[in-house]
Amino acid sequence: MAREMKKSGVDWIGQIPNDWGTIRFKYLHNGMNTGEGIDKELWSSDESDIVFYTAGIEPIRTKYKDFPDWKYTNENDLLLSRNGTPYVYLPSKSACYTDHIIRACIKPSINRAFVRYSLQQSISSVVVDSVSLATWSASLWNKLVIAWPSEKEQARIVSFLNTECSSIDAVIEKTRASIEEYKKLKQSVITQAVTKGIRPNREMKDSGIEWIGDIPESWNVCKLRHIGVLQNGISKGGEYFGEGFPFVSYGDVYKNIALPKALSGLIQSSEAEQALYSVKKGDIFFTRTSETIEEVGFSSVCEETIPHATFAGFLIRLRPINNTLDIGYSKYYFRSSHHRIFLAKQMNIVTRASLGQPLLKSMPVLIPNKEEQTEISRYLDDKCSEIDRVIEKKEQLIAELESYKKSLIYEYLTGKKEVPN
């Protein structure tokens, strides 16, 4: 028999069963506080250290020992993000939390797991005005309204959702792991092709480079300084950004193996600057500085000249000379694993990872003849496209599962579906 429903009076909730009510979050806790700003030097991954919530999707650990006793979490607390993505956490007991987190001391009689599911749904319906980072204040969280069934019904819903969501999460996790394996396969295919070639049964020789080993006999090894001219990008203050002409940003290079046709930013630049920092077909751009070595030295190749475009100061441009490099080959070569190995071995990190022209100039580069470079490029286009199609399907599956999970949670939290006996 279908349940009799009534209007909840809350847009995101819609109708609820006749015997349910609604309640504001502020009536479900005994007070709130924020955490402590802990220096990143005291962050940790050691399992023996204190669990520490930072407003990321998962908690980390910290070696910090001076957190006030009254701020450590208790058994029935919830933690709420203040900035960025509005996560709602079920913290473990005696955890600590950054000042980007709000702790709500949920009343002892309240089912915090049910509240957590409901708050996450409620906050998803909220739109906040923000310049660069969304802010979720304590007053905003307190205003949130959730559907409120009996204690027994809440327990049944939580038990059901825990089981169903765990099953969905397991499939999502397995699919994500599979995607990472395909990404590793793609990287392996690229590295094999640009260090060993794709022609079978050929004479090989020692490259003289420990982590590369043998290469085809006909290939040359030369330093990058002999391939082209390096130049750092244009450095300007923030007041010049946001209007004007296209410019190649750090994100354009880091995220893309080839520059996107539509660059992500605009900058005010003169004709002289556009000539000096021009972006032409065949140019190769390297990311120059970052807080982590993982993001330094990524490259992106310009496949078509971009009129009036310049490139940012966080980048280094390599402009090949003497028609040495095929564009497609360059695209894959400078994203291969052995390129990353060279940077990891040579780069010194003090507080920030930094890639300078002297280091880049000393980089060994493997050079087949142009005909073979084109062969390798076309081969990798085909192979990488096959792998990318598989990855795309798996990412689509994850998106569908996450959408289904969200819908499932919503329907049971608002009583539109009843937990089966």
CSV table of C-alpha atoms in Angstrom, one decimal:
chain,number,residue,atom,x,y,z
A,1,MET,CA,0.0,0.0,0.0
A,2,ALA,CA,1.3,3.4,-1.0
A,3,ARG,CA,2.2,5.7,1.9
A,4,GLU,CA,0.1,8.8,2.4
A,5,MET,CA,2.2,11.9,1.8
A,6,LYS,CA,2.0,15.6,2.7
A,7,LYS,CA,3.9,18.7,1.8
A,8,SER,CA,7.1,19.3,3.8
A,9,GLY,CA,7.2,23.0,3.1
A,10,VAL,CA,10.9,22.6,2.1
A,11,ASP,CA,11.8,22.8,-1.6
A,12,TRP,CA,14.6,20.3,-1.6
A,13,ILE,CA,12.6,17.8,0.5
A,14,GLY,CA,9.3,17.9,-1.3
A,15,GLN,CA,6.6,15.6,0.0
A,16,ILE,CA,7.1,13.4,3.1
A,17,PRO,CA,5.0,10.7,4.8
A,18,ASN,CA,2.1,12.0,6.9
A,19,ASP,CA,3.7,10.7,10.2
A,20,TRP,CA,7.0,12.5,9.5
A,21,GLY,CA,8.0,16.0,10.5
A,22,THR,CA,10.9,18.4,9.7
A,23,ILE,CA,13.5,20.0,11.9
A,24,ARG,CA,16.2,22.6,11.7
A,25,PHE,CA,19.7,21.4,12.4
A,26,LYS,CA,20.3,24.0,15.2
A,27,TYR,CA,17.9,22.0,17.4
A,28,LEU,CA,19.9,18.8,17.1
A,29,HIS,CA,23.2,19.8,18.8
A,30,ASN,CA,24.4,21.3,22.0
A,31,GLY,CA,26.9,23.8,20.5
A,32,MET,CA,29.5,24.4,17.9
A,33,ASN,CA,33.2,25.3,17.7
A,34,THR,CA,36.0,25.5,15.1
A,35,GLY,CA,39.3,23.7,15.2
A,36,GLU,CA,42.9,24.9,15.3
A,37,GLY,CA,45.2,26.1,12.5
A,38,ILE,CA,48.0,23.5,12.5
A,39,ASP,CA,51.2,24.2,10.4
A,40,LYS,CA,51.6,21.8,7.5
A,41,GLU,CA,55.0,20.8,8.9
A,42,LEU,CA,53.1,19.0,11.6
A,43,TRP,CA,50.8,17.1,9.2
A,44,SER,CA,51.6,13.4,9.0
A,45,SER,CA,50.7,10.1,7.3
A,46,ASP,CA,52.0,8.0,10.3
A,47,GLU,CA,49.1,5.8,11.5
A,48,SER,CA,50.3,6.2,15.1
A,49,ASP,CA,49.7,10.0,15.0
A,50,ILE,CA,46.4,11.8,15.8
A,51,VAL,CA,43.5,11.7,13.2
A,52,PHE,CA,43.2,15.2,11.8
A,53,TYR,CA,40.3,16.5,9.6
A,54,THR,CA,41.4,19.3,7.2
A,55,ALA,CA,38.3,19.8,5.0
A,56,GLY,CA,39.7,17.3,2.5
A,57,ILE,CA,37.6,14.3,1.4
A,58,GLU,CA,39.6,12.1,3.9
A,59,PRO,CA,41.3,12.9,7.2
A,60,ILE,CA,45.0,12.8,7.6
A,61,ARG,CA,47.3,12.6,10.7
A,62,THR,CA,49.1,15.2,12.7
A,63,LYS,CA,52.0,15.2,15.2
A,64,TYR,CA,50.5,18.3,16.9
A,65,LYS,CA,50.1,17.7,20.7
A,66,ASP,CA,48.8,21.0,22.0
A,67,PHE,CA,45.2,20.8,20.8
A,68,PRO,CA,42.8,21.9,23.7
A,69,ASP,CA,41.3,18.9,25.5
A,70,TRP,CA,37.8,20.2,25.1
A,71,LYS,CA,38.1,20.4,21.3
A,72,TYR,CA,38.9,16.7,20.7
A,73,THR,CA,35.9,14.9,19.1
A,74,ASN,CA,33.4,12.8,21.1
A,75,GLU,CA,31.4,9.8,20.1
A,76,ASN,CA,28.3,11.7,18.8
A,77,ASP,CA,30.0,14.7,17.1
A,78,LEU,CA,29.7,15.7,13.5
A,79,LEU,CA,32.3,17.8,11.6
A,80,LEU,CA,31.2,20.3,8.9
A,81,SER,CA,33.3,22.0,6.3
A,82,ARG,CA,33.6,25.8,6.5
A,83,ASN,CA,35.2,26.3,3.1
A,84,GLY,CA,35.2,24.6,-0.3
A,85,THR,CA,33.3,21.4,-0.7
A,86,PRO,CA,30.6,21.1,2.1
A,87,TYR,CA,31.6,17.7,3.5
A,88,VAL,CA,29.9,16.3,6.5
A,89,TYR,CA,32.1,13.9,8.5
A,90,LEU,CA,31.4,11.2,11.1
A,91,PRO,CA,34.7,11.6,13.0
A,92,SER,CA,36.3,9.0,15.1
A,93,LYS,CA,36.6,9.7,18.8
A,94,SER,CA,39.5,11.9,20.0
A,95,ALA,CA,40.2,13.3,16.6
A,96,CYS,CA,41.2,16.9,16.0
A,97,TYR,CA,40.3,19.3,13.2
A,98,THR,CA,41.5,22.4,11.4
A,99,ASP,CA,40.0,25.9,11.8
A,100,HIS,CA,38.4,25.2,8.4
A,101,ILE,CA,36.1,22.8,10.2
A,102,ILE,CA,33.0,23.3,12.4
A,103,ARG,CA,32.4,20.7,15.1
A,104,ALA,CA,28.8,20.2,16.1
A,105,CYS,CA,28.2,18.3,19.4
A,106,ILE,CA,25.1,16.3,18.5
A,107,LYS,CA,22.7,15.6,21.4
A,108,PRO,CA,23.1,12.1,22.9
A,109,SER,CA,19.6,11.0,21.9
A,110,ILE,CA,20.0,11.9,18.2
A,111,ASN,CA,21.1,9.4,15.5
A,112,ARG,CA,24.1,11.3,14.1
A,113,ALA,CA,24.4,8.9,11.1
A,114,PHE,CA,20.9,9.9,10.0
A,115,VAL,CA,21.6,13.5,10.5
A,116,ARG,CA,24.9,13.2,8.6
A,117,TYR,CA,23.1,11.7,5.5
A,118,SER,CA,20.4,14.3,5.7
A,119,LEU,CA,22.7,17.3,6.1
A,120,GLN,CA,24.8,16.2,3.1
A,121,GLN,CA,21.6,16.2,1.1
A,122,SER,CA,20.3,19.5,2.5
A,123,ILE,CA,23.6,21.4,1.9
A,124,SER,CA,23.7,20.2,-1.7
A,125,SER,CA,20.6,22.3,-2.3
A,126,VAL,CA,22.2,25.5,-1.0
A,127,VAL,CA,23.7,28.0,-3.4
A,128,VAL,CA,26.2,30.5,-1.8
A,129,ASP,CA,27.8,33.6,-3.3
A,130,SER,CA,31.6,33.3,-3.4
A,131,VAL,CA,34.5,35.0,-5.2
A,132,SER,CA,36.9,32.0,-5.3
A,133,LEU,CA,35.9,29.7,-2.4
A,134,ALA,CA,32.5,28.8,-1.1
A,135,THR,CA,32.0,29.6,2.6
A,136,TRP,CA,29.7,27.5,4.8
A,137,SER,CA,29.2,29.4,8.1
A,138,ALA,CA,27.8,27.9,11.3
A,139,SER,CA,24.7,30.0,10.9
A,140,LEU,CA,24.1,28.6,7.4
A,141,TRP,CA,24.5,25.0,8.7
A,142,ASN,CA,22.1,25.8,11.6
A,143,LYS,CA,19.4,27.0,9.2
A,144,LEU,CA,19.3,23.7,7.2
A,145,VAL,CA,16.1,21.8,7.5
A,146,ILE,CA,15.9,18.0,7.2
A,147,ALA,CA,13.1,15.4,7.2
A,148,TRP,CA,12.5,13.9,10.6
A,149,PRO,CA,10.9,10.4,11.0
A,150,SER,CA,10.7,8.3,14.2
A,151,GLU,CA,13.9,7.1,15.9
A,152,LYS,CA,13.0,3.5,14.8
A,153,GLU,CA,12.5,4.6,11.2
A,154,GLN,CA,15.8,6.6,11.3
A,155,ALA,CA,17.7,3.5,12.4
A,156,ARG,CA,16.1,1.4,9.7
A,157,ILE,CA,17.0,4.0,7.0
A,158,VAL,CA,20.6,4.3,8.2
A,159,SER,CA,21.1,0.5,8.3
A,160,PHE,CA,19.7,0.2,4.8
A,161,LEU,CA,21.6,3.1,3.3
A,162,ASN,CA,24.9,1.9,4.9
A,163,THR,CA,24.5,-1.5,3.3
A,164,GLU,CA,23.4,-0.2,-0.1
A,165,CYS,CA,26.0,2.7,-0.2
A,166,SER,CA,28.8,0.3,0.8
A,167,SER,CA,28.0,-1.9,-2.1
A,168,ILE,CA,27.9,1.0,-4.5
A,169,ASP,CA,31.2,2.5,-3.0
A,170,ALA,CA,32.9,-0.9,-3.5
A,171,VAL,CA,32.1,-0.9,-7.2
A,172,ILE,CA,33.2,2.7,-7.5
A,173,GLU,CA,36.4,2.1,-5.7
A,174,LYS,CA,37.2,-1.0,-7.9
A,175,THR,CA,36.4,1.0,-11.0
A,176,ARG,CA,38.6,3.9,-10.0
A,177,ALA,CA,41.4,1.4,-9.3
A,178,SER,CA,40.9,0.0,-12.8
A,179,ILE,CA,41.1,3.4,-14.3
A,180,GLU,CA,44.5,4.0,-12.5
A,181,GLU,CA,45.7,0.7,-14.0
A,182,TYR,CA,44.7,1.8,-17.5
A,183,LYS,CA,46.5,5.1,-16.9
A,184,LYS,CA,49.6,3.3,-15.9
A,185,LEU,CA,49.2,1.1,-19.0
A,186,LYS,CA,48.9,4.2,-21.2
A,187,GLN,CA,52.0,5.7,-19.7
A,188,SER,CA,53.9,2.4,-20.2
A,189,VAL,CA,52.9,2.2,-23.8
A,190,ILE,CA,54.0,5.8,-24.4
A,191,THR,CA,57.4,5.3,-22.6
A,192,GLN,CA,58.1,2.0,-24.5
A,193,ALA,CA,57.4,3.6,-27.9
A,194,VAL,CA,59.5,6.8,-27.3
A,195,THR,CA,62.5,4.9,-25.8
A,196,LYS,CA,62.5,1.6,-27.8
A,197,GLY,CA,60.5,2.5,-31.0
A,198,ILE,CA,57.8,0.4,-32.6
A,199,ARG,CA,59.7,-1.3,-35.3
A,200,PRO,CA,60.5,-5.0,-34.5
A,201,ASN,CA,63.8,-7.0,-34.8
A,202,ARG,CA,66.2,-4.1,-35.0
A,203,GLU,CA,69.8,-3.5,-33.8
A,204,MET,CA,70.0,-1.8,-30.4
A,205,LYS,CA,72.8,0.2,-28.7
A,206,ASP,CA,73.4,1.4,-25.2
A,207,SER,CA,71.9,4.9,-24.7
A,208,GLY,CA,74.4,5.8,-22.0
A,209,ILE,CA,71.5,6.7,-19.8
A,210,GLU,CA,71.0,4.4,-16.8
A,211,TRP,CA,67.2,4.5,-16.6
A,212,ILE,CA,66.6,4.2,-20.3
A,213,GLY,CA,69.0,1.4,-21.3
A,214,ASP,CA,69.2,0.3,-24.9
A,215,ILE,CA,67.7,2.3,-27.8
A,216,PRO,CA,67.5,1.6,-31.5
A,217,GLU,CA,70.9,1.8,-33.3
A,218,SER,CA,69.8,4.6,-35.6
A,219,TRP,CA,68.6,6.9,-32.9
A,220,ASN,CA,70.6,9.9,-31.6
A,221,VAL,CA,70.9,11.2,-28.1
A,222,CYS,CA,71.4,14.9,-27.6
A,223,LYS,CA,70.9,17.5,-24.9
A,224,LEU,CA,67.8,19.6,-25.1
A,225,ARG,CA,70.0,22.7,-25.4
A,226,HIS,CA,70.8,21.6,-28.9
A,227,ILE,CA,67.2,21.1,-30.0
A,228,GLY,CA,65.8,24.5,-29.4
A,229,VAL,CA,65.7,27.8,-27.5
A,230,LEU,CA,64.2,28.1,-24.0
A,231,GLN,CA,62.4,31.1,-22.7
A,232,ASN,CA,60.6,31.9,-19.4
A,233,GLY,CA,57.1,33.3,-19.7
A,234,ILE,CA,55.7,36.8,-19.1
A,235,SER,CA,55.4,38.0,-15.5
A,236,LYS,CA,52.8,40.5,-14.7
A,237,GLY,CA,50.7,41.5,-11.7
A,238,GLY,CA,47.2,40.3,-11.1
A,239,GLU,CA,45.7,43.6,-12.3
A,240,TYR,CA,46.6,42.7,-15.9
A,241,PHE,CA,44.7,39.5,-15.9
A,242,GLY,CA,41.1,38.9,-16.8
A,243,GLU,CA,40.8,40.8,-20.0
A,244,GLY,CA,42.8,41.4,-23.2
A,245,PHE,CA,44.4,38.6,-25.2
A,246,PRO,CA,44.7,34.8,-24.7
A,247,PHE,CA,47.6,33.5,-22.6
A,248,VAL,CA,48.8,30.0,-21.8
A,249,SER,CA,48.4,29.3,-18.1
A,250,TYR,CA,49.9,26.7,-15.8
A,251,GLY,CA,46.6,24.8,-15.9
A,252,ASP,CA,46.5,24.7,-19.7
A,253,VAL,CA,49.9,22.9,-19.7
A,254,TYR,CA,49.5,20.7,-16.6
A,255,LYS,CA,46.1,19.4,-17.6
A,256,ASN,CA,46.6,18.8,-21.3
A,257,ILE,CA,49.0,16.9,-23.4
A,258,ALA,CA,48.4,19.4,-26.2
A,259,LEU,CA,47.3,23.0,-25.7
A,260,PRO,CA,43.5,23.4,-25.8
A,261,LYS,CA,42.2,25.5,-28.7
A,262,ALA,CA,40.4,27.8,-26.1
A,263,LEU,CA,43.0,28.9,-23.5
A,264,SER,CA,41.7,29.4,-20.0
A,265,GLY,CA,42.8,33.0,-19.4
A,266,LEU,CA,43.2,36.6,-20.8
A,267,ILE,CA,45.9,39.1,-20.1
A,268,GLN,CA,46.6,42.7,-21.2
A,269,SER,CA,49.6,42.5,-23.5
A,270,SER,CA,51.3,44.9,-26.0
A,271,GLU,CA,52.3,44.0,-29.5
A,272,ALA,CA,55.9,43.9,-28.4
A,273,GLU,CA,55.1,41.4,-25.6
A,274,GLN,CA,53.0,39.3,-28.0
A,275,ALA,CA,56.0,39.1,-30.3
A,276,LEU,CA,58.5,38.2,-27.6
A,277,TYR,CA,56.2,35.7,-25.8
A,278,SER,CA,54.4,34.4,-28.9
A,279,VAL,CA,52.7,31.0,-29.0
A,280,LYS,CA,53.5,29.2,-32.2
A,281,LYS,CA,52.9,25.8,-33.8
A,282,GLY,CA,55.4,23.3,-32.4
A,283,ASP,CA,56.2,25.2,-29.2
A,284,ILE,CA,56.6,23.0,-26.2
A,285,PHE,CA,55.7,24.4,-22.7
A,286,PHE,CA,57.0,23.1,-19.4
A,287,THR,CA,55.5,23.8,-15.9
A,288,ARG,CA,58.3,25.6,-14.0
A,289,THR,CA,57.4,25.7,-10.3
A,290,SER,CA,55.0,24.1,-7.8
A,291,GLU,CA,54.8,23.1,-4.2
A,292,THR,CA,55.2,19.4,-5.2
A,293,ILE,CA,57.6,17.7,-7.6
A,294,GLU,CA,54.7,15.8,-9.1
A,295,GLU,CA,53.4,18.9,-10.9
A,296,VAL,CA,56.7,20.3,-12.1
A,297,GLY,CA,58.0,19.6,-15.6
A,298,PHE,CA,54.7,18.6,-17.2
A,299,SER,CA,54.6,19.6,-20.9
A,300,SER,CA,52.1,20.6,-23.4
A,301,VAL,CA,52.6,21.1,-27.2
A,302,CYS,CA,51.1,23.8,-29.3
A,303,GLU,CA,49.6,22.1,-32.4
A,304,GLU,CA,48.5,25.4,-34.0
A,305,THR,CA,49.7,28.9,-33.8
A,306,ILE,CA,47.5,31.0,-31.5
A,307,PRO,CA,47.4,34.7,-32.6
A,308,HIS,CA,48.2,37.4,-30.0
A,309,ALA,CA,48.7,34.7,-27.3
A,310,THR,CA,51.5,34.9,-24.7
A,311,PHE,CA,52.5,32.5,-21.9
A,312,ALA,CA,52.7,32.8,-18.2
A,313,GLY,CA,55.7,33.2,-16.0
A,314,PHE,CA,55.2,29.9,-14.3
A,315,LEU,CA,56.1,28.2,-17.7
A,316,ILE,CA,59.2,27.7,-19.8
A,317,ARG,CA,58.8,27.5,-23.6
A,318,LEU,CA,61.0,25.4,-25.8
A,319,ARG,CA,61.0,26.5,-29.4
A,320,PRO,CA,62.6,23.7,-31.5
A,321,ILE,CA,65.0,24.7,-34.3
A,322,ASN,CA,66.1,23.0,-37.5
A,323,ASN,CA,62.8,21.1,-37.8
A,324,THR,CA,64.2,18.5,-35.3
A,325,LEU,CA,61.0,17.3,-33.7
A,326,ASP,CA,57.7,16.1,-35.0
A,327,ILE,CA,54.9,17.8,-33.1
A,328,GLY,CA,53.1,14.5,-32.4
A,329,TYR,CA,56.3,12.8,-31.2
A,330,SER,CA,57.1,15.8,-28.9
A,331,LYS,CA,53.6,15.6,-27.4
A,332,TYR,CA,54.2,12.1,-26.2
A,333,TYR,CA,58.0,12.2,-25.6
A,334,PHE,CA,57.9,14.9,-22.9
A,335,ARG,CA,55.0,13.2,-21.1
A,336,SER,CA,56.8,9.9,-20.9
A,337,SER,CA,57.9,8.2,-17.6
A,338,HIS,CA,61.6,8.6,-18.3
A,339,HIS,CA,61.2,12.3,-18.7
A,340,ARG,CA,59.7,12.4,-15.2
A,341,ILE,CA,62.5,10.1,-13.9
A,342,PHE,CA,65.1,12.6,-15.1
A,343,LEU,CA,63.5,15.5,-13.3
A,344,ALA,CA,63.0,13.5,-10.1
A,345,LYS,CA,66.7,12.5,-10.1
A,346,GLN,CA,68.0,16.0,-10.9
A,347,MET,CA,65.7,18.5,-9.2
A,348,ASN,CA,66.6,19.9,-5.7
A,349,ILE,CA,63.6,20.7,-3.5
A,350,VAL,CA,63.9,23.0,-0.5
A,351,THR,CA,60.4,24.5,0.0
A,352,ARG,CA,59.1,24.5,-3.5
A,353,ALA,CA,59.9,22.3,-6.5
A,354,SER,CA,61.4,24.5,-9.2
A,355,LEU,CA,62.5,23.7,-12.8
A,356,GLY,CA,65.1,26.1,-14.3
A,357,GLN,CA,66.5,26.5,-17.8
A,358,PRO,CA,69.9,25.0,-16.9
A,359,LEU,CA,68.4,21.7,-15.8
A,360,LEU,CA,66.1,21.6,-18.8
A,361,LYS,CA,69.1,22.3,-21.1
A,362,SER,CA,71.0,19.4,-19.7
A,363,MET,CA,68.1,16.9,-20.3
A,364,PRO,CA,69.0,14.1,-22.7
A,365,VAL,CA,66.5,13.7,-25.5
A,366,LEU,CA,66.1,10.6,-27.8
A,367,ILE,CA,65.8,11.6,-31.5
A,368,PRO,CA,64.7,9.1,-34.1
A,369,ASN,CA,64.6,10.4,-37.7
A,370,LYS,CA,61.5,12.5,-38.6
A,371,GLU,CA,59.8,9.6,-40.5
A,372,GLU,CA,60.0,7.3,-37.5
A,373,GLN,CA,58.9,10.1,-35.1
A,374,THR,CA,55.7,10.4,-37.2
A,375,GLU,CA,55.2,6.6,-37.2
A,376,ILE,CA,55.5,6.6,-33.4
A,377,SER,CA,53.2,9.5,-33.0
A,378,ARG,CA,50.5,7.9,-35.2
A,379,TYR,CA,50.9,4.6,-33.4
A,380,LEU,CA,50.5,6.3,-30.0
A,381,ASP,CA,47.5,8.3,-31.2
A,382,ASP,CA,45.7,4.9,-32.0
A,383,LYS,CA,46.8,3.1,-28.9
A,384,CYS,CA,46.2,6.0,-26.5
A,385,SER,CA,42.8,6.6,-28.0
A,386,GLU,CA,41.8,3.0,-27.4
A,387,ILE,CA,42.8,3.2,-23.7
A,388,ASP,CA,41.2,6.6,-23.4
A,389,ARG,CA,37.9,5.2,-24.6
A,390,VAL,CA,38.0,2.5,-22.0
A,391,ILE,CA,38.8,5.0,-19.3
A,392,GLU,CA,36.0,7.3,-20.5
A,393,LYS,CA,33.5,4.4,-20.2
A,394,LYS,CA,34.7,3.6,-16.7
A,395,GLU,CA,34.4,7.3,-15.7
A,396,GLN,CA,30.9,7.3,-17.1
A,397,LEU,CA,30.0,4.3,-15.0
A,398,ILE,CA,31.4,6.1,-11.9
A,399,ALA,CA,29.3,9.2,-12.6
A,400,GLU,CA,26.1,7.0,-13.1
A,401,LEU,CA,26.8,5.1,-9.9
A,402,GLU,CA,27.3,8.3,-7.9
A,403,SER,CA,24.1,9.8,-9.4
A,404,TYR,CA,22.2,6.6,-8.5
A,405,LYS,CA,23.6,6.7,-5.0
A,406,LYS,CA,22.6,10.3,-4.4
A,407,SER,CA,19.1,9.6,-5.7
A,408,LEU,CA,18.8,6.5,-3.5
A,409,ILE,CA,19.8,8.4,-0.4
A,410,TYR,CA,17.4,11.3,-1.2
A,411,GLU,CA,14.4,9.0,-1.8
A,412,TYR,CA,14.8,7.1,1.5
A,413,LEU,CA,15.8,10.2,3.6
A,414,THR,CA,12.6,12.0,2.5
A,415,GLY,CA,10.3,8.9,2.8
A,416,LYS,CA,9.5,8.7,-0.9
A,417,LYS,CA,10.6,5.1,-0.7
A,418,GLU,CA,10.2,2.9,2.4
A,419,VAL,CA,12.8,0.6,3.6
A,420,PRO,CA,11.8,-3.0,2.7
A,421,ASN,CA,11.1,-5.4,5.6
